[in-house]
Amino acid sequence: MDDRPSRIPASLPALRVAAREAGFGVSCEERTGSLPALLAAARPGGRILELGTGAGEGTAWLLSGMDAAARLVTVELDGAVQKTAREHLGSDPRVTFVADGGEWLQGYDGEPFDLVFADTWPGKFTHLDRALELVAPGGTYLIDDLFPQPGSPDGHGASVELLLADLEGRQDFRCLRLGWASGLLMAVRSSHVRDRSTPG
C-alpha cells in the first residue's frame, strides 16, 4: 500500500522551493504532515498550536485541514526562517505567527488548545510540562522526528527514550507510538485521571 498522501496543500510546492532557497532542510515530511492535517480536520472551530513553524510546511498542512472557524498559533524561534512562512501563508486570517518558542510558552496565559503539534525542541525536549499544560481536556499532543533525522544532535536516541518514558508515565495522557514517517507519538489528554492500575 502506498501511504503517501493523495492530497497536498496548494501552497506546499512553493514553500518547498522557498525552503531550499533559504537553506532550510528540516521541513515537515509529507506523511508526517498528513497526520496533523487530519487531526485539525477533526476539530471544527478548533484552537491549534504549532511549536516550530520552520519554513511553513507543517503550517500549510495544518491550515489545509482546518475549517474557516479554526484558529492556529504557530511559534518559531528563528524569525529569519519563519519569514518564509509569513510571506507565503500570512494572508490567511486563521493563522497568527509568534516568535521565540520558549519565551512564548512560558508567558502564554490564554485558553488551552485542542491540538498541539510540537515540531521543534521547545515543547518536546524542553518545556514539555508547559506544552502539555496547554492541551485542553480531550485534546491531542503530537510530536514527530523521533527517528534520527539529518542533523539530529548527538544523544538524540537517548533523549527520545527519556521523552517517551516521561509521556507514557503520565496518568493524564493516553499515548500511542507510531513507528511510521519520521517517528511520531500522539497523546490525548484525559478528561479525568484514572488510577494506573485500572484495567483498560
Coordinates of C-alpha atoms in Angstrom, one line a residue:
M1 CA 0.0 0.0 0.0
D2 CA 1.3 3.4 -1.0
D3 CA 1.0 5.5 2.2
R4 CA 1.9 8.9 0.7
P5 CA -0.9 11.5 1.0
S6 CA -3.1 11.7 -2.1
R7 CA -3.8 15.4 -1.4
I8 CA -1.2 18.1 -0.5
P9 CA -1.7 21.7 0.4
A10 CA -1.8 24.0 -2.6
S11 CA 1.0 26.2 -1.1
L12 CA 3.3 23.3 -0.4
P13 CA 5.3 23.2 -3.7
A14 CA 6.2 26.9 -3.5
L15 CA 7.1 26.5 0.2
R16 CA 9.4 23.6 -0.6
V17 CA 11.2 25.7 -3.2
A18 CA 11.5 28.7 -0.8
A19 CA 12.8 26.4 2.0
R20 CA 15.5 25.1 -0.3
E21 CA 16.5 28.6 -1.4
A22 CA 16.7 29.6 2.2
G23 CA 18.9 26.6 3.1
F24 CA 16.3 25.2 5.4
G25 CA 16.4 21.4 5.1
V26 CA 14.4 20.1 8.0
S27 CA 10.8 20.8 6.9
C28 CA 7.9 18.6 7.8
E29 CA 7.9 15.3 5.9
E30 CA 4.7 14.9 3.8
R31 CA 3.4 11.7 5.5
T32 CA 4.1 13.3 8.9
G33 CA 2.2 16.5 7.7
S34 CA -0.8 14.5 6.7
L35 CA -1.5 13.4 10.3
P36 CA -1.8 16.9 11.9
A37 CA -3.9 17.9 8.9
L38 CA -6.2 15.0 9.6
L39 CA -6.3 15.9 13.3
A40 CA -7.1 19.5 12.5
A41 CA -9.9 18.5 10.3
A42 CA -11.4 16.5 13.2
R43 CA -11.6 19.8 15.3
P44 CA -14.2 22.1 13.7
G45 CA -13.6 25.6 15.1
G46 CA -10.6 24.2 16.9
R47 CA -7.8 26.0 18.6
I48 CA -4.5 24.7 17.3
L49 CA -0.9 25.4 18.4
E50 CA 2.2 24.6 16.3
L51 CA 5.6 24.7 18.0
G52 CA 8.2 25.1 15.3
T53 CA 6.9 27.0 12.2
G54 CA 10.1 26.4 10.3
A55 CA 9.6 27.5 6.7
G56 CA 5.9 26.8 7.0
E57 CA 5.4 23.3 5.5
G58 CA 3.8 21.9 8.7
T59 CA 1.8 25.1 9.0
A60 CA 0.5 24.6 5.5
W61 CA -0.6 21.1 6.4
L62 CA -2.4 22.3 9.5
L63 CA -4.2 25.0 7.6
S64 CA -5.3 22.6 4.9
G65 CA -7.2 20.5 7.4
M66 CA -8.7 23.4 9.4
D67 CA -12.2 24.8 8.7
A68 CA -12.9 28.5 8.4
A69 CA -13.7 28.9 12.1
A70 CA -10.5 27.2 13.4
R71 CA -7.5 29.2 14.6
L72 CA -3.8 28.4 14.5
V73 CA -1.0 29.9 16.5
T74 CA 2.4 29.0 15.2
V75 CA 5.6 29.7 17.1
E76 CA 9.2 29.8 15.8
L77 CA 12.5 30.9 17.5
D78 CA 14.2 31.8 14.2
G79 CA 12.5 34.8 12.7
A80 CA 14.5 34.6 9.5
V81 CA 13.3 31.1 8.9
Q82 CA 9.7 31.9 9.8
K83 CA 9.8 34.8 7.3
T84 CA 9.3 32.3 4.5
A85 CA 6.1 31.0 6.1
R86 CA 4.8 34.5 6.7
E87 CA 5.4 35.5 3.1
H88 CA 3.5 32.5 1.8
L89 CA 0.8 32.0 4.4
G90 CA 0.5 35.3 6.3
S91 CA -2.6 36.4 4.3
D92 CA -4.6 33.6 5.8
P93 CA -6.7 35.2 8.7
R94 CA -6.8 31.9 10.6
V95 CA -3.1 31.9 11.4
T96 CA -1.1 34.0 13.9
F97 CA 2.7 33.9 13.8
V98 CA 4.7 34.3 17.0
A99 CA 8.5 34.4 17.6
D100 CA 10.6 32.8 20.3
G101 CA 9.1 29.4 21.3
G102 CA 10.4 29.0 24.8
E103 CA 9.6 32.6 25.9
W104 CA 6.1 32.4 24.4
L105 CA 5.4 29.1 26.1
Q106 CA 6.4 30.4 29.5
G107 CA 4.3 33.6 29.1
Y108 CA 1.2 32.4 27.4
D109 CA -1.9 32.7 29.7
G110 CA -4.8 32.2 27.2
E111 CA -7.2 29.3 26.5
P112 CA -5.8 25.8 26.1
F113 CA -5.6 24.2 22.6
D114 CA -7.4 21.3 21.0
L115 CA -4.3 20.2 19.1
V116 CA -0.6 20.9 20.0
F117 CA 1.8 19.9 17.3
A118 CA 5.4 20.1 18.7
D119 CA 7.8 20.0 15.8
T120 CA 10.8 21.6 17.5
W121 CA 12.9 21.4 20.6
P122 CA 10.8 23.6 22.9
G123 CA 7.6 21.9 23.8
K124 CA 9.2 18.4 23.2
F125 CA 12.7 18.0 24.7
T126 CA 12.4 21.2 26.7
H127 CA 9.4 23.0 28.2
L128 CA 7.5 19.7 28.0
D129 CA 5.4 20.2 31.1
R130 CA 4.4 23.7 29.9
A131 CA 3.4 22.4 26.5
L132 CA 1.2 19.7 28.0
E133 CA -0.5 22.2 30.3
L134 CA -1.7 23.9 27.1
V135 CA -3.6 20.8 25.8
A136 CA -7.3 21.0 26.6
P137 CA -9.1 18.0 28.1
G138 CA -9.8 15.6 25.2
G139 CA -7.2 17.5 23.1
T140 CA -4.2 16.0 21.3
Y141 CA -0.5 16.4 21.7
L142 CA 1.5 15.3 18.7
I143 CA 5.3 15.1 18.2
D144 CA 7.4 14.0 15.3
D145 CA 11.1 13.3 14.4
L146 CA 11.5 10.6 17.0
F147 CA 13.5 8.6 14.4
P148 CA 17.0 10.0 13.8
Q149 CA 16.9 12.8 11.2
P150 CA 19.6 14.6 9.2
G151 CA 21.3 16.9 11.6
S152 CA 20.0 15.3 14.7
P153 CA 22.3 16.2 17.7
D154 CA 24.4 13.6 19.5
G155 CA 22.4 11.8 22.1
H156 CA 19.1 12.1 20.1
G157 CA 18.2 8.5 20.7
A158 CA 18.7 8.7 24.5
S159 CA 16.7 12.0 24.6
V160 CA 13.8 10.3 22.7
E161 CA 13.8 7.3 25.1
L162 CA 13.6 9.7 28.1
L163 CA 10.8 11.7 26.5
L164 CA 8.8 8.6 25.7
A165 CA 9.1 7.2 29.2
D166 CA 8.0 10.6 30.6
L167 CA 5.0 10.9 28.4
E168 CA 3.9 7.3 28.8
G169 CA 4.2 7.5 32.6
R170 CA 1.7 10.3 32.9
Q171 CA -1.7 9.5 34.2
D172 CA -3.5 12.3 32.4
F173 CA -2.5 11.4 28.9
R174 CA -3.1 8.3 26.8
C175 CA -0.2 7.7 24.4
L176 CA 0.2 5.9 21.1
R177 CA 3.6 5.4 19.4
L178 CA 3.6 5.4 15.6
G179 CA 6.7 3.8 14.0
W180 CA 5.9 5.5 10.7
A181 CA 7.0 8.5 8.7
S182 CA 9.5 10.5 10.8
G183 CA 8.6 8.6 14.0
L184 CA 5.6 10.0 15.8
L185 CA 3.8 9.9 19.2
M186 CA 0.2 11.0 19.7
A187 CA -1.1 11.6 23.2
V188 CA -4.7 12.5 24.1
R189 CA -5.4 14.4 27.4
S190 CA -7.9 12.6 29.6
S191 CA -10.9 14.5 30.8
H192 CA -10.4 12.6 34.1
V193 CA -7.4 10.9 35.8
R194 CA -7.7 7.2 36.4
D195 CA -5.6 5.1 38.7
R196 CA -2.9 3.5 36.6
S197 CA -3.9 0.0 37.8
T198 CA -7.4 0.4 36.4
P199 CA -8.0 -2.0 33.5
G200 CA -8.4 -0.6 30.0

